[in-house]
mmCIF file of C-alpha atoms in Angstrom:
data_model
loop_
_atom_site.group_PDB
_atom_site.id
_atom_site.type_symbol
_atom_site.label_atom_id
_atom_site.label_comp_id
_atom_site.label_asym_id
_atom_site.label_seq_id
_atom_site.Cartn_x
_atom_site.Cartn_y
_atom_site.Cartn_z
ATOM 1 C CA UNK A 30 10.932 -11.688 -18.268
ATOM 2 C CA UNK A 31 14.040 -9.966 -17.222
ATOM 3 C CA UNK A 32 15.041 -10.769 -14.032
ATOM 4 C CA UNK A 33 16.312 -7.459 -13.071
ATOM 5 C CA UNK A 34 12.436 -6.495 -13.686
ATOM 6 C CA UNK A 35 11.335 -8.401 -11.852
ATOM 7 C CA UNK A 36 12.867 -8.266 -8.853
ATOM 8 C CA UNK A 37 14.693 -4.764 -7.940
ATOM 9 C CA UNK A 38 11.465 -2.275 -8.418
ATOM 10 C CA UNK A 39 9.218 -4.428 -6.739
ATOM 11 C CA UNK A 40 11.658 -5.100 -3.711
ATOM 12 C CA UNK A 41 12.013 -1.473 -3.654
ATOM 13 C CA UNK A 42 8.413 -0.548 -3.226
ATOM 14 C CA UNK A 43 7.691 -3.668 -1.313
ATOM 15 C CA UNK A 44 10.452 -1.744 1.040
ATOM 16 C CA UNK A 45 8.958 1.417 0.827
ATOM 17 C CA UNK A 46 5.198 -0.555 1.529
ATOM 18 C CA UNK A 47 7.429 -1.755 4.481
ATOM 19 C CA UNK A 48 8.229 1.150 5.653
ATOM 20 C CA UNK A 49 4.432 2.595 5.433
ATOM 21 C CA UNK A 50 3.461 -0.222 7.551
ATOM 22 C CA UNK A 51 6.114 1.157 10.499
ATOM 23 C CA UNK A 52 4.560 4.052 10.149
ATOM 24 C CA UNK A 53 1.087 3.398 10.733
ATOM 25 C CA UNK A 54 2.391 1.436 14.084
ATOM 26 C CA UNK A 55 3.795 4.633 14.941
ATOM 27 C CA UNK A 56 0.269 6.263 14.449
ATOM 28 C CA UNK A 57 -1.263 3.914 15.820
ATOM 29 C CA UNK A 58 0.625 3.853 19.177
ATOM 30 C CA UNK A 59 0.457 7.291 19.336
ATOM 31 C CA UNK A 60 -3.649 7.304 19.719
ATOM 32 C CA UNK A 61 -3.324 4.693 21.836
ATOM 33 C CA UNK A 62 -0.714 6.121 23.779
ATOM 34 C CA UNK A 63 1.648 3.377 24.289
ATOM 35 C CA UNK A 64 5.403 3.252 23.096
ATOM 36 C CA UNK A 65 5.605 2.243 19.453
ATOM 37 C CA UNK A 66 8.814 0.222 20.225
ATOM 38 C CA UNK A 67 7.459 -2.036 22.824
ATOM 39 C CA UNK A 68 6.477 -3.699 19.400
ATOM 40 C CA UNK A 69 9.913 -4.227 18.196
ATOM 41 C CA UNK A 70 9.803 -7.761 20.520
ATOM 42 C CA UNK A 71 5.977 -8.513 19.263
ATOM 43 C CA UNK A 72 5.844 -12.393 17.454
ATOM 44 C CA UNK A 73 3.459 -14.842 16.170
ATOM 45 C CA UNK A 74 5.095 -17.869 18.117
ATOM 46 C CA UNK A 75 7.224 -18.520 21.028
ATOM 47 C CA UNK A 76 9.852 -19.936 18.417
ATOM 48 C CA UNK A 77 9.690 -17.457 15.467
ATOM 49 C CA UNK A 78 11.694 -13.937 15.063
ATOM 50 C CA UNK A 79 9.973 -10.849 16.299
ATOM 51 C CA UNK A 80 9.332 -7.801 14.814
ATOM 52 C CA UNK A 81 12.441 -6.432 14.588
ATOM 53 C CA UNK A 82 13.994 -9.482 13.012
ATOM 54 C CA UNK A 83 11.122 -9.609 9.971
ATOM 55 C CA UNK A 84 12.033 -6.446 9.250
ATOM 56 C CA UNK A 85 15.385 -7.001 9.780
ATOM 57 C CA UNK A 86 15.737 -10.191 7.158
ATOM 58 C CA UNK A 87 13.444 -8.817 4.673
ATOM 59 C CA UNK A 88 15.663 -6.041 4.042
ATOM 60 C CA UNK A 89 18.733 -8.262 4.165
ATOM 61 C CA UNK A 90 16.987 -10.681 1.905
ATOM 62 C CA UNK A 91 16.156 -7.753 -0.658
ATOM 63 C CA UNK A 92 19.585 -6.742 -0.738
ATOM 64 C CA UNK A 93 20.801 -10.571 -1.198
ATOM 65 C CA UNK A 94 18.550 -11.103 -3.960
ATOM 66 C CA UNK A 95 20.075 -8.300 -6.039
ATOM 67 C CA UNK A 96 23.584 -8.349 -4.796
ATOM 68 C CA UNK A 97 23.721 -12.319 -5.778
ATOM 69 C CA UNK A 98 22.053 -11.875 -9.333
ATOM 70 C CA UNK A 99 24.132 -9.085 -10.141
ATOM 71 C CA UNK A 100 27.488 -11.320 -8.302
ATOM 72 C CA UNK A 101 28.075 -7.648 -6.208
ATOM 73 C CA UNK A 102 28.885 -8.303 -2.549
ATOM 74 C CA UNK A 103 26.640 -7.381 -0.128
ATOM 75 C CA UNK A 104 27.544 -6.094 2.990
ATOM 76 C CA UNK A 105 25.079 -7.044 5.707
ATOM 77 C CA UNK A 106 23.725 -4.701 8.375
ATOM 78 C CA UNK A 107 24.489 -6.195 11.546
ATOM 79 C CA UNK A 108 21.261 -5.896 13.458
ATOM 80 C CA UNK A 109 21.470 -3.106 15.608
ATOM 81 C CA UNK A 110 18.435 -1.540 15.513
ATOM 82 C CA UNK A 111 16.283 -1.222 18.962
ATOM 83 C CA UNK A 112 13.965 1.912 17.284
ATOM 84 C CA UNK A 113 11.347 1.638 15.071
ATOM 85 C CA UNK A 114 13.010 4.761 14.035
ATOM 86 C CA UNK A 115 16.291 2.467 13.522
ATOM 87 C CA UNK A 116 14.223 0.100 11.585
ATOM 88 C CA UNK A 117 12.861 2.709 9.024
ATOM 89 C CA UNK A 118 16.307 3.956 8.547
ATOM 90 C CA UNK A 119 17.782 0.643 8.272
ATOM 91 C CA UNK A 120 14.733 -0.018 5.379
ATOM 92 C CA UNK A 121 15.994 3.070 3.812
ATOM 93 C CA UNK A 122 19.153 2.014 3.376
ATOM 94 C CA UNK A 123 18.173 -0.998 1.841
ATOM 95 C CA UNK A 124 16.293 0.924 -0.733
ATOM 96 C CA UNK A 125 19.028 3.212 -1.332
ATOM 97 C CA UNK A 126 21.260 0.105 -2.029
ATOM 98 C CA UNK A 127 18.592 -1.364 -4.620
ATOM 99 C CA UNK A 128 18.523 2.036 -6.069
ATOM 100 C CA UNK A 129 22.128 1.040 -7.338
ATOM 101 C CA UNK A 130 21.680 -1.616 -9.623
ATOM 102 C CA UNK A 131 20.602 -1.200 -13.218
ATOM 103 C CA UNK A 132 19.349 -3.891 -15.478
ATOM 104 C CA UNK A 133 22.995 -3.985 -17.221
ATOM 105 C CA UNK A 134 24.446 -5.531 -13.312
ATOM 106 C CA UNK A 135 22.255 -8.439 -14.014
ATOM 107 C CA UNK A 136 23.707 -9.198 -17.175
ATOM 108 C CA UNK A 137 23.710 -13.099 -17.781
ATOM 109 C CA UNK A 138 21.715 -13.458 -13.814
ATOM 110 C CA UNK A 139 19.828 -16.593 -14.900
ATOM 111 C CA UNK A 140 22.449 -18.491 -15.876
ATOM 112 C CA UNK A 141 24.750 -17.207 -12.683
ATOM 113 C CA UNK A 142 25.225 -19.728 -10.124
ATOM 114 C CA UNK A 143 23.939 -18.904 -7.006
ATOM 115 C CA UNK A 144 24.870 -20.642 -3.758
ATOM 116 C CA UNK A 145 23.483 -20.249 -0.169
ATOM 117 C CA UNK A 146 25.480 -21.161 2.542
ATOM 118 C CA UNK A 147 23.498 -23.920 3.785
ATOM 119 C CA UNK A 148 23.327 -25.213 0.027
ATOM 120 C CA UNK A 149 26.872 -27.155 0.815
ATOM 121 C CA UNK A 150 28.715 -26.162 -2.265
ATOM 122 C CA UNK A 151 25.460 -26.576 -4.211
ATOM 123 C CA UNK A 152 24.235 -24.263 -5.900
ATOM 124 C CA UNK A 153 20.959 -22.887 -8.172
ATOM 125 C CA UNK A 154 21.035 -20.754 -11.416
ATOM 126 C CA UNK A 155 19.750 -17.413 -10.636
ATOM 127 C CA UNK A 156 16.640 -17.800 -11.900
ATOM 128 C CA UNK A 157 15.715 -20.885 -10.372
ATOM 129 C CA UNK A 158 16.881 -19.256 -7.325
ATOM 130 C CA UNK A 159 14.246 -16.811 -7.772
ATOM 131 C CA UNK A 160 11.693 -18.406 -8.956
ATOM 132 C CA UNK A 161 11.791 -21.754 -6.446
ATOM 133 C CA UNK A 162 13.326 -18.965 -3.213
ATOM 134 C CA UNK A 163 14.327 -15.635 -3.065
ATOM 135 C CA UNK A 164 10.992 -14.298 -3.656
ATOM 136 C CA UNK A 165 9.005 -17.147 -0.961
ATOM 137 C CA UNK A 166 11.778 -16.047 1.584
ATOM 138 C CA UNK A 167 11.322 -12.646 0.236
ATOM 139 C CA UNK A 168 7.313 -11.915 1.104
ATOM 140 C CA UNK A 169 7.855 -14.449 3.942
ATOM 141 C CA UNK A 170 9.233 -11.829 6.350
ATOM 142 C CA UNK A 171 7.566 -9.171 4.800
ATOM 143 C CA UNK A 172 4.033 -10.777 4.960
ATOM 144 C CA UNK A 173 5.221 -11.634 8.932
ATOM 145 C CA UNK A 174 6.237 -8.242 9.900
ATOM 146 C CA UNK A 175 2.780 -7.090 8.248
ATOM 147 C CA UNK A 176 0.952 -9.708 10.181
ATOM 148 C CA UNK A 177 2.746 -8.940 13.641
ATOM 149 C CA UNK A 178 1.251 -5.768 13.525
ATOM 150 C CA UNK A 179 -2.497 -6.565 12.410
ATOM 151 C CA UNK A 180 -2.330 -8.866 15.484
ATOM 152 C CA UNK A 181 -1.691 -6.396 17.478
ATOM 153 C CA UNK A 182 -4.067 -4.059 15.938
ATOM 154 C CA UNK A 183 -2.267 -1.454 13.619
ATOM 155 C CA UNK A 184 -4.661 -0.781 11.419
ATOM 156 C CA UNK A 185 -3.528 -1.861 7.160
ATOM 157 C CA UNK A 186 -5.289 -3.446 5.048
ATOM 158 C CA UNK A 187 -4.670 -5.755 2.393
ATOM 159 C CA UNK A 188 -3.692 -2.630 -0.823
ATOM 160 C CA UNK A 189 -0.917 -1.492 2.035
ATOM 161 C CA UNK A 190 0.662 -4.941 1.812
ATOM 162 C CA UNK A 191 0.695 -5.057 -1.941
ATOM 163 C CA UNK A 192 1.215 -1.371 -2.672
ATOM 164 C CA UNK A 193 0.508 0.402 -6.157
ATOM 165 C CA UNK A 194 0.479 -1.155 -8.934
ATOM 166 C CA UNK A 195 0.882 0.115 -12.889
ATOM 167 C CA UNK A 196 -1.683 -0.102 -14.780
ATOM 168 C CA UNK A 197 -2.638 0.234 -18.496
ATOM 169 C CA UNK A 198 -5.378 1.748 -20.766
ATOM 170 C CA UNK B 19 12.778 -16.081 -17.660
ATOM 171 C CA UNK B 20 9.627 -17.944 -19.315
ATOM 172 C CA UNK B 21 6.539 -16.890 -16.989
ATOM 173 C CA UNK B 22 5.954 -21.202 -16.840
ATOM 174 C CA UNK B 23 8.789 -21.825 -15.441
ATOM 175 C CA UNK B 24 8.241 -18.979 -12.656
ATOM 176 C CA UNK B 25 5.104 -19.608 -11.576
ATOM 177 C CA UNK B 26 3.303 -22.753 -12.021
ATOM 178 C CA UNK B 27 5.970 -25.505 -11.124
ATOM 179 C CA UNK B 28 6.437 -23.278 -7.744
ATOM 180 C CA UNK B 29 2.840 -22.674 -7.331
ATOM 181 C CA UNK B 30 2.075 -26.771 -7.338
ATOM 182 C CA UNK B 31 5.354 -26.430 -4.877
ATOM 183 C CA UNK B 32 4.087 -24.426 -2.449
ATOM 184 C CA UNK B 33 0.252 -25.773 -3.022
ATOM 185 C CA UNK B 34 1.756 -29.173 -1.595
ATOM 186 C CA UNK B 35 3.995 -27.478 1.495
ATOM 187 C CA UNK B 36 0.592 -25.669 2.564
ATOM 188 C CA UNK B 37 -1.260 -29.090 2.294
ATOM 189 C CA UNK B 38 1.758 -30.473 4.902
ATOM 190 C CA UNK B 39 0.897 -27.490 6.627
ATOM 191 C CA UNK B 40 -2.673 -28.858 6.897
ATOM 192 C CA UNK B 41 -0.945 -32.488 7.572
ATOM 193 C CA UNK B 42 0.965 -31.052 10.387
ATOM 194 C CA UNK B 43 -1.883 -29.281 11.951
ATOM 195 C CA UNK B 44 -3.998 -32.634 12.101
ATOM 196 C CA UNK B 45 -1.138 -34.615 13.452
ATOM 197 C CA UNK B 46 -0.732 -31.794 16.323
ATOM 198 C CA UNK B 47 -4.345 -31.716 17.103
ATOM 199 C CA UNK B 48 -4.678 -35.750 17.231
ATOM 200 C CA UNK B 49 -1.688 -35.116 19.924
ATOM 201 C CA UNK B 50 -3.164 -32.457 22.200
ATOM 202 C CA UNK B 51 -6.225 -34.406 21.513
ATOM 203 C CA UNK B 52 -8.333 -31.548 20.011
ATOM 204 C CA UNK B 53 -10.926 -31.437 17.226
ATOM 205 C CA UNK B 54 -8.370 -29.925 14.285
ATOM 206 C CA UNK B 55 -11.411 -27.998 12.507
ATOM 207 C CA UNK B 56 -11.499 -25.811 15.229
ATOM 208 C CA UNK B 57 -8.261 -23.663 13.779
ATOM 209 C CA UNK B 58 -10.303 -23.036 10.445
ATOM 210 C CA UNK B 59 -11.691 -20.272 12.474
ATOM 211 C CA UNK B 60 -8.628 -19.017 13.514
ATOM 212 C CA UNK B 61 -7.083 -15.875 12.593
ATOM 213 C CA UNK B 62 -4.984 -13.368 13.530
ATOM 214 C CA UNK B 63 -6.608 -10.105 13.468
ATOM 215 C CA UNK B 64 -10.939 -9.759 13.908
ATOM 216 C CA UNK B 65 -10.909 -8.034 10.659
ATOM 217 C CA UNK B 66 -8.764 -10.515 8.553
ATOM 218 C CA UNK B 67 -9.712 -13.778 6.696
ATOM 219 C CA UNK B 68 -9.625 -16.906 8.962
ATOM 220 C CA UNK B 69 -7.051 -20.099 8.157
ATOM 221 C CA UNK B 70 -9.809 -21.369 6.347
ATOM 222 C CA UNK B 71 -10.542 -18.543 3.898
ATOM 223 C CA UNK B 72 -6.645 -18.029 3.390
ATOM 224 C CA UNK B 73 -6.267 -21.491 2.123
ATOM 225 C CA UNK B 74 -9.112 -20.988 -0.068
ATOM 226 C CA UNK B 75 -7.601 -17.441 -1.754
ATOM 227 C CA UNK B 76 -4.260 -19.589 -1.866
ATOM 228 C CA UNK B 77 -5.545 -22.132 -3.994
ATOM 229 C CA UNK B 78 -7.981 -19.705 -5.964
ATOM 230 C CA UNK B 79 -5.051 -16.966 -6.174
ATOM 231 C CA UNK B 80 -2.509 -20.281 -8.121
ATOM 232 C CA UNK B 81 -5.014 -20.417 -10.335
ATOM 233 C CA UNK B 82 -5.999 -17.290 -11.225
ATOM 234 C CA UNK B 83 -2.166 -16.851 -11.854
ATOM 235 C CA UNK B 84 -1.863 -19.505 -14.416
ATOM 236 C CA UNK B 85 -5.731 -19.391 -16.446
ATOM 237 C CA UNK B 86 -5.123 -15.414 -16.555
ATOM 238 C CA UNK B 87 -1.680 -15.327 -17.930
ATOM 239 C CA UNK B 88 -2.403 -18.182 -20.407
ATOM 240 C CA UNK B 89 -5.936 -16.271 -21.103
ATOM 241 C CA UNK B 90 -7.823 -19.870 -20.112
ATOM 242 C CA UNK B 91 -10.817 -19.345 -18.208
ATOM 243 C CA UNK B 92 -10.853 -20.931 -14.375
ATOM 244 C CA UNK B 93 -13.430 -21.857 -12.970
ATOM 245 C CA UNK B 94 -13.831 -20.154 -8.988
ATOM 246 C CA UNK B 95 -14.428 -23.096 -6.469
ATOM 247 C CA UNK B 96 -17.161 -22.258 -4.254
ATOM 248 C CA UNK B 97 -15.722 -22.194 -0.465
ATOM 249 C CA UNK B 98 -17.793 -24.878 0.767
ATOM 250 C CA UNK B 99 -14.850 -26.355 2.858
ATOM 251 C CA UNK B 100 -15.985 -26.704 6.393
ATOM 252 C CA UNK B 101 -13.207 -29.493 7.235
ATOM 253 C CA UNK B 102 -9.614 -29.608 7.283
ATOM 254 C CA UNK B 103 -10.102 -32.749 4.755
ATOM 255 C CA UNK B 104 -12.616 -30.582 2.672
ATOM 256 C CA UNK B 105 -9.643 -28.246 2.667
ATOM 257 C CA UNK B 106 -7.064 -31.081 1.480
ATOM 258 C CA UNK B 107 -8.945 -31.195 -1.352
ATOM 259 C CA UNK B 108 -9.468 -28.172 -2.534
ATOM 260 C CA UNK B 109 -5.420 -27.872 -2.356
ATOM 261 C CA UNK B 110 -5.439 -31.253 -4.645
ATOM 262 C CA UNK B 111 -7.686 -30.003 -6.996
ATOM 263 C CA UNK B 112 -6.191 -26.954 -7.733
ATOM 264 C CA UNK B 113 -3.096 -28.541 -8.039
ATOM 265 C CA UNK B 114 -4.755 -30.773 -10.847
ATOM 266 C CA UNK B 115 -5.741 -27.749 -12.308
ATOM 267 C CA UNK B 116 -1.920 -26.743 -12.640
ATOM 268 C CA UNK B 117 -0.964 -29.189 -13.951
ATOM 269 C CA UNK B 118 -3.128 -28.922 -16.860
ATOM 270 C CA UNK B 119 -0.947 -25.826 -17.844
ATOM 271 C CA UNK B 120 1.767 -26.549 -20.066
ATOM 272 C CA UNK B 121 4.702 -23.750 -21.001
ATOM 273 C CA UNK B 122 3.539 -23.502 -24.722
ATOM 274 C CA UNK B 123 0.103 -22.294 -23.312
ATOM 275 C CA UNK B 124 2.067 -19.708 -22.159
ATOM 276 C CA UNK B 125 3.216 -18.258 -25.332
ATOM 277 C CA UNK B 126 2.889 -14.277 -25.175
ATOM 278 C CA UNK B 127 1.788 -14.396 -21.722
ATOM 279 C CA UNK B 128 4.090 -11.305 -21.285
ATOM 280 C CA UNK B 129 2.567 -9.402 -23.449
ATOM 281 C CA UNK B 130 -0.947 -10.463 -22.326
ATOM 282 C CA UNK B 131 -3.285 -7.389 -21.008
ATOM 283 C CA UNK B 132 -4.259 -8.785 -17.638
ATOM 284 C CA UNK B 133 -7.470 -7.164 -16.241
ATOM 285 C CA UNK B 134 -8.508 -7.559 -12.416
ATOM 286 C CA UNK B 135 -11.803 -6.596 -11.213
ATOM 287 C CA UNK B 136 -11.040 -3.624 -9.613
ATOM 288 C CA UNK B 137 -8.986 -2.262 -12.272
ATOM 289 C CA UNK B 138 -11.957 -0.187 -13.555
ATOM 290 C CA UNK B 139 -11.025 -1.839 -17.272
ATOM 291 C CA UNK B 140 -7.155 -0.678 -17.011
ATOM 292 C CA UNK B 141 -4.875 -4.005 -17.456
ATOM 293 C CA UNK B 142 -1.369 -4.664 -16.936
ATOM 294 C CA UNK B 143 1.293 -6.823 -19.030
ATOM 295 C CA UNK B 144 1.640 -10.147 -18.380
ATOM 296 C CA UNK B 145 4.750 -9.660 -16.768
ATOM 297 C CA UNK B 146 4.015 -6.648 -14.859
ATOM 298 C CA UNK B 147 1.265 -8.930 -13.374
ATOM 299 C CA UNK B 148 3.610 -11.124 -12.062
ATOM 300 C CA UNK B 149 6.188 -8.992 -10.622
ATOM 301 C CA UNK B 150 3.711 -6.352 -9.122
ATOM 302 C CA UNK B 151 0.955 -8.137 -8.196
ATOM 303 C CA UNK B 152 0.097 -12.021 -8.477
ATOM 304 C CA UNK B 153 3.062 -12.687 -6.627
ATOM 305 C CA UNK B 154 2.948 -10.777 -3.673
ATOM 306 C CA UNK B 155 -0.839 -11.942 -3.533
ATOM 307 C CA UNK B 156 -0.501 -15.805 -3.208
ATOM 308 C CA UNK B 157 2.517 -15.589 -1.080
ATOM 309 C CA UNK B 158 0.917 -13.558 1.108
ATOM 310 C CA UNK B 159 -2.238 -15.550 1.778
ATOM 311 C CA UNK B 160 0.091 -18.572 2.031
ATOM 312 C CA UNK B 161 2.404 -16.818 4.652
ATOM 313 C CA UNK B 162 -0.888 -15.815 6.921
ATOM 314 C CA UNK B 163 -2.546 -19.368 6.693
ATOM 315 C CA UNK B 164 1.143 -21.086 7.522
ATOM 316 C CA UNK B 165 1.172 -17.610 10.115
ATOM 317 C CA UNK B 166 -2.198 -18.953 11.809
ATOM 318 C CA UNK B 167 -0.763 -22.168 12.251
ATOM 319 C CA UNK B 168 2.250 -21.071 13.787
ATOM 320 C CA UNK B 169 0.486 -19.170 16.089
ATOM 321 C CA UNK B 170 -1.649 -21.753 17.404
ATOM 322 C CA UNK B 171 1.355 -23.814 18.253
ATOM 323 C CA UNK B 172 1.679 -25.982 15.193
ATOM 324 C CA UNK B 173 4.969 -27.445 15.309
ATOM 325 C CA UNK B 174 6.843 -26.033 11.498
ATOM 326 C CA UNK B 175 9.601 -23.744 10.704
ATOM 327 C CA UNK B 176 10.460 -21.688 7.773
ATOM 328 C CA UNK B 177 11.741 -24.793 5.896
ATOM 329 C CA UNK B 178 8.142 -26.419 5.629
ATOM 330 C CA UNK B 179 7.379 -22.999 4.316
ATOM 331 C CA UNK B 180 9.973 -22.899 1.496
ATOM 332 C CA UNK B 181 9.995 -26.784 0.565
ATOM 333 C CA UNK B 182 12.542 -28.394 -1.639
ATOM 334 C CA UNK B 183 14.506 -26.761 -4.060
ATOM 335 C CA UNK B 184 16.409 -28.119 -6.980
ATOM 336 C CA UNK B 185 20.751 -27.924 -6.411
ATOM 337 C CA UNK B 186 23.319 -28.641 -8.615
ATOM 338 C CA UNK B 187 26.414 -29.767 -8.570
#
């Protein structure tokens, strides 16, 4: 399948699935009357990235998969979010930079050679890239972000992780 | 790209990192000198599957990927894993399963109507599948099981996650 296909809509409504899940927190903090940002430092592990950062590196990561298929540069955010208020306007404009690319950018993306920084002048045709990477790094922040907050209680389910899906008849 | 060559090489990919996950959970037990089996209970909300149950839908999930989009039927194993070795092989027999698959069984896979059970009878294309959907699913019972482990001090980082991938040069 095209590669443009399959990655830019579903980054873009794994985003905006992303972006739900902030703000049920919000809800949720609000019946429970506590600040909704004193989750922004919430982790799994003494040694992982906390909230913030999942969210932070999933939207990076969504921008880097396009921007490096379609050989665009990306500029990256740099982090300063402290609100989950920052945090759904820094997923926004992610989205809004996804929104930009049409399937004619990726043009010749699985044959494009894509190198990481820690790849040492290696590097991976774009759709190895995808298929052995960018999405596992992908839906590994996004699944962490989503489980930071069913640990601590914000109530999602499974169908707000995945989102809608198109279907046939 | 070929819907092989996205899914069931990195499936059997990340079906071994999960079963170092396991590895690395036995060797941490064996050093803080508790029984390992205790973490297949282990989960990180009440109202979410426990470690054990997300390895199962991990392996279960690979497979459903590959018999579905090559329209060969799979055969659900039956959750009776009540050990971390019982679990070990469930994740080796489903990737003997995989590798069963081979890209010519995938011709028209694309094309393929892929019905779930809850689709009420409405399918999606093979491809959509993929992108939307099966996707999203495995990695994210892969990311809560490795998640689980993580949180009860398991010592792995985001490269055990990920695994190898093939550079060039």
């Amino acid at each position: 399948m095209h590669l443009y296909d399959l990655t830019v809509p579903q980054l873009i409504k794994m985003l905006r699935n992303l972006d739900g899940w902030l703000a049920a927190a919000i809800t949720h903090a609000e019946s429970r009357q506590f600040d909704v940002d004193h989750l922004l430092a919430a982790r799994l592990a003494p040694d992982q990235f906390a909230f913030d950062k999942q969210v932070q590196r999933t939207c990076e990561n969504a921008k880097l998969v396009a921007s490096r298929l379609a050989a665009k540069e990306s500029r990256p955010d740099p982090d300063a979010e402290t609100t989950f208020e920052g945090l759904r306007g820094r997923i926004a404009s992610a989205i809004t930079y996804l929104e930009t690319f049409t399937p004619e950018d990726f043009a010749g993306a699985e044959e494009r050679q894509v190198s990481l920084p820690w790849m040492n002048g290696k590097w991976m045709r774009g759709d190895e890239y995808v298929a052995q990477f960018a999405l596992a790094n992908f839906y590994f922040h996004a699944t962490t972000a989503y489980s930071i907050l069913r640990h601590n209680g914000v109530e999602l389910g499974k169908r707000d992780f995945i989102g809608g899906v198109q279907m046939r008849s």
